[in-house]
């Protein structure tokens, strides 16, 4: 097996599906240009031509409705937004049309549409380039929502998403694009709606969302040195949620920290916490703890960013607090920053 | 076929639409139709003339005011009444109701209660036709108010760039709910379309089914050749925006405009033909109502089906 990064996994999944199925096409603002959405569409316009990989006007709403129209008439569109903050211009189509189209037509018309949205922290990108907004979309029946963390998960889930007859929104944290690991070359599917235990452990469960799984791994390594065993669960698909995997993990450990790269208030972490409390009430040794953005708009300056975003340090201290341990001195530890691109491995 | 025979065919369908909606008005107080209805009485000629000018496999993407297009496209009357009744035998099993009426089996795709939202769907379907080398066209049906939405502008732009076979059909009744055009629009639709290189035509005689049919045939021929087209048809909404009554007593409009329109409305003027066709149509409608009455209500299984 060879190493492939997360952007390469998206590119390879898209390319392989476009080779297999002539109905698949990919489009969006800047998609076929040299910048190629962090490299995720690099080489695709050359290989498949502008009919199957094309740029669009800056018209997110119409372009989403256009995708719906193409999807109900035999094509399988992949619509890409270089920021989720731009995708919200398409919320009328996503929430009023795409999500209920199959339902309103009594199941007669399926909408096999994939919508990719880049999320997450950049470098001083501020209030309109840094969101995640998971729960805005998991709230809506009729949409599948995925947020793969690892390159191999991304490849298999992207292929599954393209083959799915339902609309699928795929959240991609931009810091993950450089993550590398062994990824099989042949096409394969990882079923949507199935989570994954990224790291087994016994003292506390950390449910990580997207990038926060990277932070959780680092936190788990640091905590392991102190004899604390952390289990990391990556739901991978947020809707439909693999609730059982999370519940069983929390029942085993009796403790749960949810690490999100989104706001905490009414965020996806609130949904997870509610379900864990409903299903694990008698087994919990401590209240569920949630970690996420500060409840402020995303700031621009680094000092405020450091206060705003949670990271491995936040997770380490949350675990210590939950276990009644003293806070460790983390001065010698190496944490991620944008300047030090994360390359893995997973 | 001679114009007379075509006229009779169009007239029959238009009368069917009107009598269906008049039956809805009668039924409404019984509370058997428990959702909003937006009646197209006064606008039937548009649906009938347009659909007759299309080929059967051309697709129509319409609005919450689509009883007329549903019938003109050939949707089942039984399934329509059952849908309005919210019954299992409804065209969408009772999940669409009046506002989301859809019958893809006859080319009426999902309609929307959010103004202008189906316009880009027609553009996407049209791209699919072009890519697959089909000769079908897609028709986006919307009211004059919908042209105020950004998505209308976005859709015209993209359709022109992609040169897809889409007909933009504006039913211009001059009203957006209770608001008149002068407070809503600072532009002229034809000039706006022309700025994208899209040809257009405005037909003032929106009561004239044959003229609408002919205009559609001509527009559809251009569209089928790969050029988007905007066809604007002036029409008149006799009833209130939503519901089964009239709305002149609210004094936001007078009945003068509607009265002038009624004096040209073939379904009112040509009472002889109405009398000839009416009994047969009424039997058809009563059979559909009986079908709806007998159709069972959906339950929890249906609630949970077809979500994902």
XYZ file of C-alpha atoms in Angstrom:
654
model
C 0.000 0.000 0.000
C 1.089 3.573 -0.608
C 0.600 6.677 1.471
C -2.061 9.113 0.351
C -3.143 12.368 1.896
C -6.722 13.373 2.664
C -6.967 15.691 -0.357
C -5.595 12.884 -2.497
C -8.178 10.501 -1.057
C -10.982 12.819 -2.169
C -9.351 13.249 -5.567
C -8.887 9.511 -6.009
C -12.423 8.653 -4.893
C -13.874 11.250 -7.260
C -11.687 10.147 -10.170
C -12.426 6.460 -9.690
C -16.176 7.075 -9.487
C -16.092 9.320 -12.553
C -14.273 6.532 -14.413
C -16.788 3.945 -13.258
C -19.944 5.989 -13.763
C -20.318 8.510 -16.593
C -23.225 10.163 -14.742
C -20.928 11.573 -12.050
C -19.705 15.147 -12.457
C -18.066 17.687 -10.159
C -18.653 21.428 -10.172
C -18.436 24.551 -8.076
C -16.733 27.879 -7.792
C -13.060 27.417 -8.672
C -13.296 23.642 -8.971
C -11.408 23.248 -12.293
C -8.994 26.124 -11.687
C -5.323 25.766 -10.766
C -6.078 26.014 -7.058
C -8.371 22.946 -7.388
C -9.971 23.170 -3.917
C -6.836 22.296 -1.927
C -5.829 19.836 -4.650
C -8.963 17.734 -4.286
C -9.948 18.235 -7.944
C -6.455 18.441 -9.388
C -6.150 16.639 -12.718
C -9.890 15.960 -12.995
C -10.687 18.609 -15.636
C -7.788 17.393 -17.784
C -8.925 13.797 -17.496
C -12.693 14.220 -17.882
C -13.131 17.512 -19.722
C -15.099 20.609 -18.916
C -18.450 18.894 -19.356
C -17.818 16.808 -16.244
C -15.731 19.211 -14.214
C -16.743 22.832 -14.439
C -16.623 26.210 -12.815
C -19.805 28.095 -11.934
C -20.963 31.656 -11.405
C -20.889 32.824 -7.788
C -24.472 31.658 -7.361
C -24.528 29.089 -4.575
C -28.329 28.947 -4.330
C -29.038 28.401 -8.033
C -26.111 26.025 -8.379
C -27.553 23.841 -5.628
C -30.984 23.835 -7.234
C -29.284 23.082 -10.528
C -27.648 20.072 -8.866
C -31.029 18.877 -7.622
C -32.476 19.182 -11.128
C -29.599 17.234 -12.626
C -29.785 14.612 -9.874
C -33.478 13.859 -10.380
C -32.853 13.436 -14.095
C -30.212 10.768 -14.046
C -26.961 12.542 -13.243
C -24.917 12.325 -10.042
C -23.525 15.763 -9.217
C -20.819 16.635 -6.702
C -21.062 20.299 -5.709
C -18.055 21.795 -3.948
C -17.938 24.843 -1.650
C -14.487 26.056 -0.708
C -15.947 27.378 2.568
C -19.014 26.194 4.448
C -19.580 29.884 5.100
C -20.423 30.204 1.399
C -22.609 27.104 1.381
C -25.063 28.834 3.704
C -26.070 30.960 0.707
C -27.549 27.689 -0.573
C -29.544 26.860 2.538
C -32.902 27.532 0.867
C -32.205 24.824 -1.660
C -30.598 22.452 0.852
C -33.158 22.833 3.613
C -36.373 23.666 1.732
C -35.868 21.653 -1.432
C -33.131 18.999 -1.433
C -33.893 17.602 2.034
C -37.621 17.049 1.455
C -37.754 16.406 -2.270
C -37.951 12.632 -2.034
C -40.451 12.821 0.822
C -42.726 15.294 -0.942
C -42.781 13.215 -4.095
C -43.781 10.109 -2.155
C -40.415 8.501 -2.843
C -40.704 8.815 -6.610
C -37.708 11.081 -7.096
C -34.330 10.469 -5.469
C -31.673 13.162 -5.157
C -28.203 11.582 -5.486
C -26.336 14.811 -4.811
C -23.056 15.167 -2.908
C -22.299 18.586 -1.461
C -18.750 19.068 -0.210
C -18.025 21.876 2.237
C -14.615 22.913 3.494
C -14.720 23.789 7.172
C -12.376 24.857 9.873
C -9.638 27.042 10.984
C -7.198 28.634 8.615
C -4.742 31.362 9.395
C -6.372 34.505 10.706
C -9.439 33.776 8.592
C -11.918 35.214 11.014
C -15.666 35.120 11.274
C -16.630 34.110 7.740
C -14.010 31.521 6.824
C -13.814 29.295 9.877
C -17.147 27.739 10.676
C -18.272 24.125 10.777
C -22.068 24.390 11.277
C -22.556 20.623 11.586
C -25.762 20.911 13.562
C -27.368 23.314 11.099
C -27.551 20.360 8.730
C -27.823 17.349 11.065
C -30.952 19.080 12.358
C -32.671 18.552 9.009
C -34.326 15.211 8.184
C -33.578 13.983 4.690
C -29.897 14.908 4.593
C -27.010 12.558 5.257
C -24.089 14.344 6.880
C -20.550 13.011 6.988
C -17.293 14.361 8.393
C -14.547 11.785 7.811
C -11.271 12.312 9.655
C -8.740 9.936 8.142
C -7.690 9.655 4.486
C -8.758 6.017 4.245
C -12.139 6.794 5.770
C -12.512 9.737 3.429
C -11.859 7.682 0.343
C -14.312 4.938 1.234
C -16.973 7.326 2.506
C -16.698 9.640 -0.477
C -17.218 6.678 -2.786
C -20.196 5.575 -0.690
C -21.580 9.123 -0.771
C -21.319 9.336 -4.565
C -23.062 5.968 -4.903
C -25.771 6.905 -2.402
C -29.184 7.794 -3.842
C -29.725 10.398 -1.132
C -28.248 13.863 -0.696
C -25.013 13.729 1.307
C -23.220 16.726 2.793
C -19.521 16.096 3.359
C -17.618 18.325 5.781
C -13.881 18.488 5.208
C -11.647 20.222 7.735
C -8.964 22.065 5.831
C -6.179 21.085 8.220
C -6.865 17.452 7.389
C -5.983 17.832 3.702
C -2.338 17.153 4.443
C -2.947 14.174 6.703
C -1.373 11.036 5.267
C -1.756 7.355 5.827
C -1.865 4.062 3.957
C -4.898 4.092 1.680
C -5.861 1.177 -0.605
C -5.533 2.007 -4.278
C -8.613 0.152 -5.465
C -12.079 1.679 -5.017
C -13.922 0.625 -1.854
C -16.929 1.749 0.123
C -17.173 2.488 3.816
C -20.891 2.445 4.614
C -22.376 5.725 5.776
C -23.846 5.606 9.261
C -21.082 3.465 10.750
C -18.676 4.989 13.263
C -15.187 3.837 14.176
C -13.139 3.414 17.298
C -9.939 5.209 16.377
C -8.147 4.152 19.521
C -9.313 1.707 22.164
C -9.049 2.699 25.823
C -10.727 2.116 29.155
C -10.787 5.210 31.364
C -12.610 7.809 29.325
C -14.286 8.021 25.930
C -13.483 11.014 23.748
C -15.961 11.398 20.898
C -14.064 13.438 18.341
C -15.510 15.305 15.402
C -13.404 15.793 12.298
C -10.153 17.607 13.127
C -10.671 17.143 16.845
C -9.796 13.481 16.424
C -6.268 14.583 15.564
C -6.175 16.649 18.741
C -7.698 13.755 20.684
C -4.942 11.409 19.517
C -2.267 13.786 20.647
C -4.069 14.240 23.963
C -4.354 10.463 24.357
C -0.594 10.065 23.758
C 0.156 12.662 26.411
C -2.302 11.121 28.869
C -0.964 7.614 28.227
C 2.337 8.748 29.687
C 0.445 9.438 32.902
C -1.240 6.054 32.810
C -4.601 7.294 31.567
C -6.212 5.194 28.858
C -8.383 7.167 26.418
C -10.788 5.607 23.945
C -11.392 7.750 20.863
C -14.606 7.287 18.940
C -15.030 8.966 15.552
C -18.686 8.932 14.478
C -17.523 9.691 10.896
C -21.157 9.998 9.828
C -23.135 12.525 11.872
C -26.487 11.703 10.286
C -27.554 8.973 10.456
C -25.528 8.562 13.642
C -23.988 5.283 14.779
C -25.363 5.880 18.253
C -24.792 2.345 19.431
C -21.018 2.492 18.951
C -20.789 5.626 21.075
C -23.174 4.374 23.742
C -21.359 1.056 24.110
C -18.021 2.852 24.451
C -19.346 5.205 27.122
C -20.947 2.311 28.982
C -17.528 0.641 29.086
C -15.576 3.684 30.256
C -18.315 5.448 32.230
C -16.965 8.823 31.169
C -17.363 10.891 28.045
C -15.848 14.034 26.616
C -17.155 15.329 23.309
C -14.573 17.278 21.339
C -16.097 19.372 18.578
C -14.629 21.904 16.163
C -17.809 23.950 16.261
C -19.737 26.028 18.775
C -20.982 24.184 21.813
C -24.334 25.958 22.233
C -26.948 23.987 20.284
C -24.082 22.328 18.465
C -23.737 18.689 17.449
C -22.063 18.060 20.789
C -25.391 18.912 22.447
C -27.104 16.202 20.420
C -24.411 13.682 21.322
C -24.554 14.639 24.982
C -28.336 14.283 25.055
C -28.224 10.839 23.510
C -25.450 9.660 25.812
C -27.365 10.896 28.852
C -30.519 9.168 27.640
C -28.789 5.857 26.970
C -25.988 5.736 29.579
C -27.587 7.498 32.563
C -26.927 4.838 35.181
C -23.445 4.047 33.860
C -21.971 7.535 33.901
C -19.350 8.180 36.571
C -19.230 11.874 35.705
C -21.361 14.329 33.745
C -20.686 14.403 30.004
C -18.251 17.203 29.176
C -18.322 19.171 25.942
C -15.434 20.974 24.289
C -15.783 23.375 21.378
C -15.384 26.939 20.194
C -15.805 29.804 22.606
C -19.315 31.192 22.202
C -18.103 34.189 20.205
C -17.689 34.809 16.496
C -14.351 33.486 15.220
C -11.699 36.133 15.838
C -8.884 36.938 13.442
C -5.823 37.712 15.535
C -3.712 34.765 16.714
C -3.881 35.544 20.431
C -7.662 35.456 20.296
C -7.694 32.427 17.994
C -5.688 30.555 20.600
C -8.353 31.370 23.152
C -11.209 30.577 20.764
C -10.178 27.155 19.426
C -9.936 24.033 21.566
C -6.981 21.726 21.021
C -5.216 18.727 22.540
C -4.360 20.753 25.610
C -8.049 21.457 26.196
C -8.792 17.747 25.968
C -5.942 16.772 28.293
C -7.126 19.198 30.955
C -10.752 18.079 30.558
C -9.739 14.453 31.091
C -7.621 15.360 34.102
C -10.476 17.338 35.562
C -12.922 14.483 34.999
C -10.570 11.954 36.636
C -9.647 14.254 39.509
C -6.015 14.430 38.454
C -3.811 17.428 38.857
C -3.195 19.412 35.690
C 0.060 18.319 34.096
C 2.688 20.758 32.933
C 2.456 20.582 29.137
C 5.302 22.966 28.383
C 7.426 20.329 26.721
C 4.634 19.053 24.469
C 4.385 19.820 20.802
C 0.980 21.116 19.650
C -0.309 21.672 16.149
C -0.461 25.022 14.462
C -1.160 26.118 10.930
C 2.528 26.756 10.335
C 3.270 23.123 11.136
C 1.126 21.234 8.705
C -0.090 17.968 10.098
C 1.005 15.044 7.941
C -0.043 12.101 10.061
C 0.211 9.225 10.099
C -3.102 8.151 11.497
C -55.619 19.157 -36.915
C -57.858 22.133 -37.462
C -57.801 24.976 -34.999
C -61.374 24.191 -34.024
C -60.491 20.683 -32.880
C -57.448 21.924 -31.026
C -59.512 24.663 -29.440
C -62.057 22.143 -28.248
C -59.326 19.981 -26.724
C -57.743 22.928 -24.953
C -61.108 24.213 -23.834
C -62.031 20.884 -22.333
C -58.849 20.723 -20.272
C -59.253 24.333 -19.146
C -62.834 23.654 -18.146
C -61.746 20.555 -16.293
C -59.261 22.634 -14.292
C -61.872 25.260 -13.506
C -64.510 22.776 -12.467
C -61.992 20.871 -10.353
C -61.116 24.067 -8.527
C -64.772 25.022 -8.175
C -65.349 21.600 -6.638
C -62.457 22.321 -4.260
C -64.236 25.552 -3.290
C -67.381 23.565 -2.514
C -65.502 20.937 -0.546
C -63.279 23.325 1.394
C -65.750 24.218 4.175
C -66.145 20.492 4.903
C -62.511 20.548 6.108
C -61.698 17.430 4.157
C -58.876 19.308 2.437
C -56.829 20.332 5.435
C -54.106 22.424 3.874
C -53.720 25.685 1.981
C -54.869 25.794 -1.635
C -53.765 28.376 -4.177
C -56.362 28.387 -6.917
C -55.497 29.080 -10.527
C -59.012 30.111 -11.564
C -58.528 32.744 -14.240
C -55.076 31.422 -15.146
C -56.101 28.060 -16.655
C -55.381 29.114 -20.224
C -51.678 29.433 -19.438
C -51.282 25.891 -18.111
C -53.392 24.441 -20.882
C -51.868 26.364 -23.789
C -48.316 25.799 -22.570
C -48.651 22.070 -21.845
C -50.358 21.477 -25.183
C -47.469 23.228 -26.918
C -44.967 20.906 -25.236
C -44.165 17.298 -25.996
C -45.425 14.737 -23.475
C -41.931 13.995 -22.158
C -40.984 17.643 -21.656
C -40.761 18.463 -17.960
C -42.563 21.179 -16.034
C -41.186 22.572 -12.746
C -43.941 24.582 -11.174
C -45.176 26.392 -8.091
C -47.637 26.120 -5.237
C -50.342 27.264 -7.698
C -50.118 24.170 -9.890
C -53.458 22.388 -10.006
C -53.715 23.643 -13.585
C -50.319 22.375 -14.669
C -50.902 19.041 -12.956
C -54.096 18.491 -14.918
C -52.801 19.965 -18.157
C -49.779 17.651 -18.018
C -52.137 14.708 -17.676
C -51.899 13.943 -13.973
C -54.440 11.494 -12.573
C -57.519 13.235 -11.217
C -58.173 10.458 -8.722
C -54.643 10.770 -7.351
C -54.965 14.550 -7.219
C -58.122 14.601 -5.113
C -56.713 11.860 -2.898
C -53.592 13.997 -2.485
C -55.655 17.044 -1.506
C -57.511 14.827 0.943
C -54.161 13.620 2.312
C -54.870 9.991 1.529
C -52.692 6.992 0.728
C -54.051 6.979 -2.810
C -52.730 10.491 -3.344
C -50.163 11.112 -6.018
C -47.517 11.482 -3.286
C -49.383 9.496 -0.643
C -50.641 12.682 0.999
C -47.192 14.114 1.719
C -47.263 16.769 -0.979
C -50.746 18.187 -0.663
C -51.700 21.035 -2.943
C -48.509 23.058 -2.552
C -45.973 20.399 -3.542
C -48.034 18.671 -6.188
C -45.851 16.444 -8.338
C -46.477 13.757 -10.904
C -43.114 12.863 -12.411
C -44.805 10.029 -14.305
C -46.390 12.678 -16.545
C -43.553 15.195 -16.357
C -44.677 17.452 -13.519
C -41.733 17.583 -11.149
C -41.823 18.659 -7.504
C -43.439 22.042 -6.978
C -42.429 24.480 -4.310
C -44.150 26.811 -1.907
C -40.987 28.900 -1.641
C -41.194 31.351 -4.521
C -38.691 30.810 -7.366
C -37.099 27.738 -5.801
C -37.830 25.333 -8.662
C -36.392 27.583 -11.373
C -32.827 26.219 -11.028
C -34.163 22.648 -10.974
C -35.328 23.127 -14.548
C -31.852 24.330 -15.505
C -30.283 21.212 -13.953
C -32.715 18.883 -15.680
C -32.070 20.696 -18.945
C -28.352 20.105 -18.555
C -29.055 16.419 -18.074
C -31.058 16.368 -21.333
C -28.233 18.088 -23.172
C -25.546 15.824 -21.749
C -27.515 12.708 -22.635
C -28.360 13.931 -26.131
C -32.119 13.930 -25.487
C -34.502 16.268 -27.292
C -36.582 16.986 -24.177
C -36.860 20.470 -22.733
C -37.437 21.679 -19.181
C -39.939 24.412 -18.358
C -39.558 26.569 -15.268
C -42.950 28.011 -14.341
C -43.054 30.965 -11.977
C -45.000 34.132 -11.272
C -43.861 37.676 -11.889
C -42.909 38.011 -8.226
C -40.411 35.167 -8.553
C -38.312 37.240 -10.929
C -37.435 39.426 -7.939
C -35.560 36.543 -6.327
C -31.818 36.351 -6.893
C -32.124 32.749 -7.961
C -34.074 33.831 -11.051
C -31.176 36.004 -12.145
C -28.673 33.274 -11.236
C -30.599 30.662 -13.190
C -30.884 32.755 -16.351
C -27.193 33.518 -16.218
C -26.163 29.900 -15.861
C -28.664 28.663 -18.463
C -27.276 31.180 -20.936
C -23.687 30.193 -20.156
C -24.427 26.478 -20.517
C -26.861 26.854 -23.417
C -29.284 24.347 -21.977
C -32.798 23.659 -23.265
C -34.865 25.482 -20.662
C -37.974 27.594 -21.143
C -38.547 30.209 -18.457
C -42.297 30.697 -18.288
C -43.567 33.680 -16.336
C -47.244 33.719 -15.389
C -47.670 37.427 -14.911
C -50.761 38.130 -12.851
C -49.273 41.390 -11.594
C -49.605 40.367 -7.967
C -47.238 38.962 -5.378
C -49.691 37.907 -2.687
C -51.204 41.388 -2.163
C -48.418 43.551 -3.595
C -48.601 45.193 -6.972
C -45.708 45.301 -9.397
C -44.880 49.026 -9.124
C -43.771 48.623 -5.503
C -41.720 45.530 -6.359
C -39.952 45.929 -9.661
C -37.659 48.556 -11.115
C -36.720 46.504 -14.178
C -38.287 45.163 -17.346
C -38.198 41.423 -17.715
C -37.426 41.416 -21.441
C -34.508 43.800 -21.028
C -33.193 41.780 -18.113
C -33.352 38.573 -20.185
C -31.745 40.309 -23.143
C -28.757 41.256 -21.018
C -27.956 37.513 -20.845
C -28.511 37.147 -24.581
C -31.780 35.335 -23.872
C -34.632 36.067 -26.258
C -38.064 36.686 -24.823
C -41.654 37.350 -25.732
C -44.500 38.903 -23.789
C -47.994 37.734 -24.647
C -50.715 40.063 -23.394
C -53.639 37.817 -24.410
C -53.328 35.345 -21.582
C -56.939 34.203 -21.957
C -56.281 32.989 -25.507
C -55.362 29.314 -25.280
C -54.554 28.961 -28.965
C -52.270 31.988 -28.919
C -50.487 30.632 -25.828
C -50.150 27.216 -27.444
C -48.696 28.778 -30.576
C -46.301 30.973 -28.595
C -45.172 27.896 -26.675
C -44.630 25.861 -29.826
C -42.453 28.629 -31.234
C -40.549 29.172 -28.009
C -40.092 25.432 -27.432
C -38.634 25.024 -30.922
C -35.975 27.613 -30.109
C -35.317 25.998 -26.740
C -35.056 22.535 -28.270
C -32.391 23.930 -30.572
C -30.370 24.810 -27.461
C -31.294 28.391 -26.632
C -32.984 29.321 -23.343
C -36.060 31.498 -23.821
C -38.231 33.653 -21.575
C -41.958 33.566 -22.302
C -44.066 35.996 -20.332
C -47.821 35.502 -20.353
C -50.122 38.068 -18.825
C -52.914 36.483 -16.841
C -55.412 37.194 -14.081
C -55.869 35.639 -10.663
C -59.579 35.796 -9.904
C -59.442 34.442 -6.365
C -57.503 35.391 -3.265
C -53.804 34.479 -3.067
C -54.483 31.489 -0.855
C -57.832 30.028 0.005
C -61.070 29.668 -1.888
C -62.638 33.115 -1.581
C -62.356 36.439 -3.307
C -60.340 39.292 -1.898
C -61.741 42.489 -3.354
C -63.222 43.477 0.000
C -59.736 43.963 1.388
C -59.510 46.944 -0.976
C -55.966 46.286 -2.092
C -57.331 45.798 -5.594
C -60.636 46.454 -7.283
C -62.613 43.920 -9.256
C -62.329 46.050 -12.415
C -59.279 44.292 -13.790
C -60.703 40.866 -13.114
C -64.086 41.851 -14.594
C -62.399 43.037 -17.789
C -60.562 39.744 -17.950
C -63.744 37.736 -17.383
C -65.356 39.414 -20.371
C -62.706 37.700 -22.538
C -62.463 34.452 -20.619
C -63.592 31.664 -22.985
C -64.766 29.553 -20.045
C -67.243 32.325 -19.244
C -67.966 33.627 -22.736
C -68.500 30.322 -24.498
C -71.327 28.982 -22.333
C -72.579 26.789 -25.155
C -69.404 24.751 -25.196
C -69.344 24.712 -21.406
C -72.830 23.219 -21.386
C -71.817 20.551 -23.886
C -68.703 19.456 -22.009
C -69.786 19.968 -18.433
C -71.753 16.780 -17.674
C -68.958 14.455 -18.685
C -66.347 16.454 -16.787
C -68.511 16.547 -13.687
C -68.839 12.778 -13.743
C -65.034 12.536 -13.935
C -64.631 14.871 -10.967
C -67.238 13.072 -8.873
C -65.470 9.784 -9.516
C -62.201 11.352 -8.352
C -63.813 12.759 -5.211
C -65.318 9.345 -4.486
C -61.890 7.780 -4.955
C -60.405 10.235 -2.467
C -63.212 9.646 0.024
C -62.623 5.905 -0.125
C -58.833 6.059 0.060
C -57.412 5.199 3.504
C -55.487 7.677 5.610
C -51.733 7.193 5.891
C -50.270 6.144 9.241
C -47.001 6.008 11.100
C -45.351 3.704 8.562
C -46.046 6.242 5.836
C -44.846 9.096 8.060
C -41.456 7.460 8.373
C -41.095 6.271 4.773
C -39.097 7.997 2.041
C -37.186 10.351 4.350
C -33.772 9.082 3.298
